[in-house]
Coordinates of C-alpha atoms in Angstrom, one line a residue:
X1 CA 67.6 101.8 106.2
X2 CA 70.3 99.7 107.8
X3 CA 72.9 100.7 110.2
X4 CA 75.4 102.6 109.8
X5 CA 79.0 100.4 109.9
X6 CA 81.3 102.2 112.0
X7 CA 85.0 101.3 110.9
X8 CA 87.9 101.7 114.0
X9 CA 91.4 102.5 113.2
X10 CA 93.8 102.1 116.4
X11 CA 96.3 104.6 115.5
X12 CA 99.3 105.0 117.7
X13 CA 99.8 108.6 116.9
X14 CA 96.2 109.8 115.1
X15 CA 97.7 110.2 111.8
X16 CA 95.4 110.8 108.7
X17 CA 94.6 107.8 106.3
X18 CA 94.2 109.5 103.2
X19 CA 93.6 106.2 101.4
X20 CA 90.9 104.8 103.9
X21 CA 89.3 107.8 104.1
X22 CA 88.9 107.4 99.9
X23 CA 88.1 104.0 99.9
X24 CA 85.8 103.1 102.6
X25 CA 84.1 105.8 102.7
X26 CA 82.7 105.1 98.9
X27 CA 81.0 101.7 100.7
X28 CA 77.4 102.0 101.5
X29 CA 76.6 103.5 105.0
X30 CA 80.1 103.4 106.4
X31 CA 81.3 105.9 109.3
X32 CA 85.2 105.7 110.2
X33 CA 87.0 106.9 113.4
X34 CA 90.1 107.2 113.7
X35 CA 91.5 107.5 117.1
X36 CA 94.2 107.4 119.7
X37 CA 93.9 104.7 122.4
X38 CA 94.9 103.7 125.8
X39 CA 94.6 100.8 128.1
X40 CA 92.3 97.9 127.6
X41 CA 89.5 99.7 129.0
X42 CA 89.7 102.5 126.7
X43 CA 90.0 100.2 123.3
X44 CA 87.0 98.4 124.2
X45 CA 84.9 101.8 124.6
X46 CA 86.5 102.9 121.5
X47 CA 85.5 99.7 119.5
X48 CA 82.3 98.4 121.4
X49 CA 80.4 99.4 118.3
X50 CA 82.6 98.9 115.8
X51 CA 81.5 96.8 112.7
X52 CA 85.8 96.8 111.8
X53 CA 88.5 97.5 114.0
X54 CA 91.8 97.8 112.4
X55 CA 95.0 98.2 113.9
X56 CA 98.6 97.4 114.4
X57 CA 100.3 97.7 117.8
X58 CA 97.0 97.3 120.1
X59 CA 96.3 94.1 122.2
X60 CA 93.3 92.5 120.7
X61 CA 92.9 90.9 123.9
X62 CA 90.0 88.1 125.0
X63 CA 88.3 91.0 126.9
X64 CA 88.2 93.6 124.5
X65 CA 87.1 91.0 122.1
X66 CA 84.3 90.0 124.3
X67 CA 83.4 93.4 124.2
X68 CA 82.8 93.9 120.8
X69 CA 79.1 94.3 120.1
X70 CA 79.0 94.3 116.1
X71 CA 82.1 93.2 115.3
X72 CA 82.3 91.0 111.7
X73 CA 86.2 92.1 111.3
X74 CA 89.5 92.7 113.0
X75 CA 92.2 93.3 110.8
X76 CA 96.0 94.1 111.8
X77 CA 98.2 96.4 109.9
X78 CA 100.9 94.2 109.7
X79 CA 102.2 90.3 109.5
X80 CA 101.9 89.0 112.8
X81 CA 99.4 88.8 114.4
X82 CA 100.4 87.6 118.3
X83 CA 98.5 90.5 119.6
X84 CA 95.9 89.4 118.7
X85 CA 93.7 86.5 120.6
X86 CA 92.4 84.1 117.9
X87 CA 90.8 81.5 120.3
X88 CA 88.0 84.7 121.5
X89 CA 88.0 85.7 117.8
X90 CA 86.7 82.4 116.4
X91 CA 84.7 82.0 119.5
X92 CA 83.3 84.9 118.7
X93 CA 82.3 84.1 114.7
X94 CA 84.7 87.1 114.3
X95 CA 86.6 87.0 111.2
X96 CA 91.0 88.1 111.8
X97 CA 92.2 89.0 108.7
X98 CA 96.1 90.2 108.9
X99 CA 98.6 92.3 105.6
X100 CA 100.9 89.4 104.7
X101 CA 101.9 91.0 101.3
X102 CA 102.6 94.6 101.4
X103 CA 106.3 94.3 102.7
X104 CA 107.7 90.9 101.2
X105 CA 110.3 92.5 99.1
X106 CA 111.3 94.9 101.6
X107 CA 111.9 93.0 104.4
X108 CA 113.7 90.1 102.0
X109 CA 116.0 93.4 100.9
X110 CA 116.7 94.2 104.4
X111 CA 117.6 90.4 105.3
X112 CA 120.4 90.7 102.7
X113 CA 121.4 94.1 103.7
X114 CA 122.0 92.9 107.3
X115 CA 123.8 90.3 106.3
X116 CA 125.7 92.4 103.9
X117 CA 126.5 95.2 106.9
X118 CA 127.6 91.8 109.0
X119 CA 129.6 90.4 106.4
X120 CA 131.1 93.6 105.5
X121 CA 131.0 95.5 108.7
X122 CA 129.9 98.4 106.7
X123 CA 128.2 100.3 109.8
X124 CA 131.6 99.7 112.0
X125 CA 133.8 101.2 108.9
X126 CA 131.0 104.2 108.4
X127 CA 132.0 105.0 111.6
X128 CA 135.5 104.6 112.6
X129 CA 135.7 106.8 108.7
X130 CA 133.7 109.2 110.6
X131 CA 136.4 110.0 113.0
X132 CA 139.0 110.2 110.4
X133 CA 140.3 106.3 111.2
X134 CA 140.6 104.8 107.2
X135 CA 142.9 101.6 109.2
X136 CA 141.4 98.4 107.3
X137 CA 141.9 95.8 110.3
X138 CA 139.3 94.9 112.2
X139 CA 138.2 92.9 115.4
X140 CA 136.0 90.8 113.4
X141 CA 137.3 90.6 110.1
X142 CA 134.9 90.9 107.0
X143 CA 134.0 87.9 105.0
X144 CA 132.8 86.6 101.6
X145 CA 129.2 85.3 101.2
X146 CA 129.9 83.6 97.8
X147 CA 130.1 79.8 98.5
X148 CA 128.4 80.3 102.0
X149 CA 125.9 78.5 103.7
X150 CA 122.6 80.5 104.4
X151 CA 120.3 78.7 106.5
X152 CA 116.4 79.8 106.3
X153 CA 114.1 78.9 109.2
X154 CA 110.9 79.1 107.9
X155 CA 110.0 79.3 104.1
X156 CA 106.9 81.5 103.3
X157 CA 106.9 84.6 101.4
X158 CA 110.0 86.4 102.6
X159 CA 112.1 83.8 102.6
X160 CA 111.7 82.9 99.2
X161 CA 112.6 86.1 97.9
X162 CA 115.5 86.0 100.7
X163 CA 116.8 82.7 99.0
X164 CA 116.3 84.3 94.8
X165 CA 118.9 87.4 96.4
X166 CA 121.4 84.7 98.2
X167 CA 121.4 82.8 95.4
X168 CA 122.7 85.6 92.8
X169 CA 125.1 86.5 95.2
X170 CA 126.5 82.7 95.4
X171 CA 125.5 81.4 98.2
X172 CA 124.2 78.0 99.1
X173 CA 120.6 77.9 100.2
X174 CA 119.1 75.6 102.9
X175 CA 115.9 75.3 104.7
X176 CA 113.6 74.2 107.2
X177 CA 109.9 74.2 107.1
X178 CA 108.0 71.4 108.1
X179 CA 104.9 72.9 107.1
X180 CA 105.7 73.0 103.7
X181 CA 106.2 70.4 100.5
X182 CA 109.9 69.7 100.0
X183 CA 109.2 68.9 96.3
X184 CA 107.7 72.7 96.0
X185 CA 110.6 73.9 98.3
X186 CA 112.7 72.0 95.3
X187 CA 111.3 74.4 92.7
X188 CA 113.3 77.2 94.2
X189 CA 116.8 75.2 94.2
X190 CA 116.6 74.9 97.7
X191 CA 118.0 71.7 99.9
X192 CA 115.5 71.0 102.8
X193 CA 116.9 70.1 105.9
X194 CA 116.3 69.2 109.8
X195 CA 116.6 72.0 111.9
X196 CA 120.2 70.3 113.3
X197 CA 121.5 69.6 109.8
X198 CA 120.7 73.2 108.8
X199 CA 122.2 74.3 112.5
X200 CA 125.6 72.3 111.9
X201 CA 125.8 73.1 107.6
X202 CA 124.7 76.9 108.0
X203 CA 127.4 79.7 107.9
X204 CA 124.5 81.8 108.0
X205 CA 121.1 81.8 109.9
X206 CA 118.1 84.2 109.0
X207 CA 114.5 83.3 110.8
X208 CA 111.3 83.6 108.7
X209 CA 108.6 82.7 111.1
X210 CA 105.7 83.7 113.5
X211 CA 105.9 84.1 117.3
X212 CA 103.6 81.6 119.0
X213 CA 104.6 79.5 122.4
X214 CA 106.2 76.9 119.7
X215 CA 108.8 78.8 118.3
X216 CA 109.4 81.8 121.2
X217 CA 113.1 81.3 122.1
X218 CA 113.9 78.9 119.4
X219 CA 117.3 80.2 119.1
X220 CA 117.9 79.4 122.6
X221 CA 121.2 78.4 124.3
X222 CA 121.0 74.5 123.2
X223 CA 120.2 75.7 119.6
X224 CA 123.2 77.9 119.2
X225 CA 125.7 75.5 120.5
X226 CA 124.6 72.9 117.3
X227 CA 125.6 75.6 115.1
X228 CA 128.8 76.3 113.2
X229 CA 130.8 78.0 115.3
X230 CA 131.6 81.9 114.0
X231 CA 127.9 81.7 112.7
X232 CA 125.8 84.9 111.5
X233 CA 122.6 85.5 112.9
X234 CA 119.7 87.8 111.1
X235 CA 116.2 88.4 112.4
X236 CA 113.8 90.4 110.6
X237 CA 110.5 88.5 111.8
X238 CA 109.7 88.8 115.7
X239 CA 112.2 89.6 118.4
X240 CA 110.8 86.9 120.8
X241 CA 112.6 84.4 118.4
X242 CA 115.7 84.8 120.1
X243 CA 117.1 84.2 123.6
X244 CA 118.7 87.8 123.6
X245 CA 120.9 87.3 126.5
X246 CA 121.6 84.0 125.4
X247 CA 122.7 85.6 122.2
X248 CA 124.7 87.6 123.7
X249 CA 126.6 84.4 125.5
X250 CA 127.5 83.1 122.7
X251 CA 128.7 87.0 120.8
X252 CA 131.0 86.9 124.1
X253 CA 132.3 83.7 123.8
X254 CA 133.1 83.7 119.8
X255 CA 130.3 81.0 118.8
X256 CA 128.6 83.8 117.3
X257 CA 130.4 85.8 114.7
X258 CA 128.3 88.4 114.1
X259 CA 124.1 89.2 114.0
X260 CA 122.0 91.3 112.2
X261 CA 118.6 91.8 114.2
X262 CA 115.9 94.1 113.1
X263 CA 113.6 93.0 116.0
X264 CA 114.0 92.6 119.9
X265 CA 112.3 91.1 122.7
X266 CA 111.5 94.3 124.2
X267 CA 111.2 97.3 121.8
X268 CA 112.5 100.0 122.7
X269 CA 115.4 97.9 124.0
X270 CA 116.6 99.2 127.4
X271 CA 120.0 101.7 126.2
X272 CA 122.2 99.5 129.0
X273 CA 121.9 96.1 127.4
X274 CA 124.8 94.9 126.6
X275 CA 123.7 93.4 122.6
X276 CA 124.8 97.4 122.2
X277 CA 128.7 96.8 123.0
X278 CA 129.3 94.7 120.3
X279 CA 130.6 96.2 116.8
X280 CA 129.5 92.7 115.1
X281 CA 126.2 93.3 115.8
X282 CA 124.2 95.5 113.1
X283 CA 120.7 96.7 114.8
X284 CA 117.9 98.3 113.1
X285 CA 114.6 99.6 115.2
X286 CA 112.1 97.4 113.4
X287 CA 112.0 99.0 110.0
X288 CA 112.8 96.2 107.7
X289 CA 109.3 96.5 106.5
X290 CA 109.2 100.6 105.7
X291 CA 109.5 102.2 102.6
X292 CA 107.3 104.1 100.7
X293 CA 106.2 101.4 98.7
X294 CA 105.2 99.5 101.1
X295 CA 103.3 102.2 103.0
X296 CA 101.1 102.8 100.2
X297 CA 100.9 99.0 99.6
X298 CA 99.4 98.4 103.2
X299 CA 96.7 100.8 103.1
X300 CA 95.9 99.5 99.7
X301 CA 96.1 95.7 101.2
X302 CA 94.2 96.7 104.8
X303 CA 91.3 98.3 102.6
X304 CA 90.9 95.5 100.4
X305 CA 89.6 92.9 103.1
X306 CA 87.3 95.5 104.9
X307 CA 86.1 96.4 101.5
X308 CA 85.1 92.8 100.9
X309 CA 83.8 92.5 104.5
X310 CA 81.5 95.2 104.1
X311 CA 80.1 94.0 100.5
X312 CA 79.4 90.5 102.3
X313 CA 82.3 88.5 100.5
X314 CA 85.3 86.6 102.1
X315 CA 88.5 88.1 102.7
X316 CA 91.7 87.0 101.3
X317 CA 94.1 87.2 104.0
X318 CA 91.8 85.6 107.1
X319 CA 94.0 83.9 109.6
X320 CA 90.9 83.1 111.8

């Protein structure tokens, strides 16, 4: 008789998992804890033995992953995957599998509904309605997107679906990803672009792409004075995208019209910041991926590579 696989699940609040418990429990000698966690310290006493650990707001850091006596998989509930350190992991011969799929079409919806609320100021008119004020003027008047620019950074999964919606509401569709083929780029009736020609063409900017010491900050202070000026910003990937207070520069000083941000640097986002003064700004507290579809999609998708793990096959979302 072999050991039994123990299978961690990091959960901020020690919810059930109806769906793991179903699933992984049907694999041969499998055990699963599911637990609160602390600090470092008290992740790697939590996980020393694990044969998986899954999660989705822990650090995977170099010391808990040096820690990690059995470890064939860690696997995050989620896209991203900067929490993680994937130097130690492959050090390691540890396999990092992440959930790339679950939320595509919800996040892409949310993109357009930010840039709808912007557009429209729907959240601005919700509320002066509220307190009986049905005036139509506005400080920052609404605006069409037919025959607008939209500028995608970044050109994976999301943003293709981003660019299908734009497209049936008339908008133009640009983009910039080096990483990809423009000729399969071409298939979706999408111009690629240099990151200044889609900075000075853009009415429009939404940012599809991972946080990594490359692209933290991109949309910096330099980067926001090449754009159009009056141009919308939306962010439904990583707050540490965005300069925030060099956003907020350019809100102040009229370069930017108006943003739609579903993540922040900091989350929660200190109350006294001042991206809260500003009616032209639409914020959301990092929900663009939730509904519950997807909820029952990312249990599905997180079981799927630790059921492969555990029957000796390769997962299909390893990042590492």
């Amino acid at each position: 008789m072999g050991d039994i696989r123990k299978i961690v699940i990091l959960s901020n609040t020690g919810e059930s998992f109806p769906i793991e418990e179903e699933r992984l429990l049907k694999e041969e000698k499998t055990e699963l804890v599911i637990t609160k966690f602390g600090d470092i310290q008290s992740i790697q006493d939590l996980c020393r033995k694990a044969y998986v650990v899954a999660f989705s707001d822990a650090k995977i850091s170099k010391e808990v992953i040096d820690s990690l006596e059995k470890c064939h998989l860690i696997i995050r509930y989620g896209i991203g995957f900067d929490n993680i350190d994937l130097e130690a992991a492959k050090r390691r011969g540890i396999a990092v599998c992440n959930a790339p799929a679950y939320g595509v079409i919800d996040v892409a919806e949310h993109t357009i509904a930010l840039l709808l609320s912007v557009s429209r100021q729907t959240v601005a008119y919700n509320s002066r309605l509220r307190g009986d004020n049905w005036s139509v003027a506005m400080d920052n008047p609404t605006f069409r997107l037919n025959r607008k620019v939209l500028g995608l950074i970044g050109f994976g999964r999301i943003a293709r679906n981003v660019a299908l919606a734009a497209k049936a509401l008339g908008m133009e569709v640009v983009t910039y990803d080096p990483y990809l083929d423009p000729s399969f780029i071409g298939q979706f009736g999408v111009e690629v672009l240099s990151l200044e020609e889609l900075y000075h063409r853009s009415h429009c900017i939404s940012l599809h792409l991972p946080l990594s010491d490359a692209t933290r900050n991109i949309i910096d202070r330099r980067a926001l004075k090449e754009m159009q000026e009056g141009v919308v910003i939306i962010n439904t990937s990583r707050g540490g995208l965005i300069n925030l207070d060099h956003l907020v520069e350019s809100l102040e000083e009229g370069q930017v019209g108006g943003a739609g941000l579903d993540v922040l640097p900091s989350e929660p986002l200190p109350m006294d910041h001042p991206i809260y003064q500003y009616k032209n700004v639409v914020l959301t507290p990092h929900i663009a991926w939730y509904s519950q579809e997807s909820i029952v999609a990312l249990h599905h998708e997180v079981c799927d590579d630790i059921v492969r793990v555990l029957r000796g096959e390769e997962p299909i979302n390893r990042i590492a």
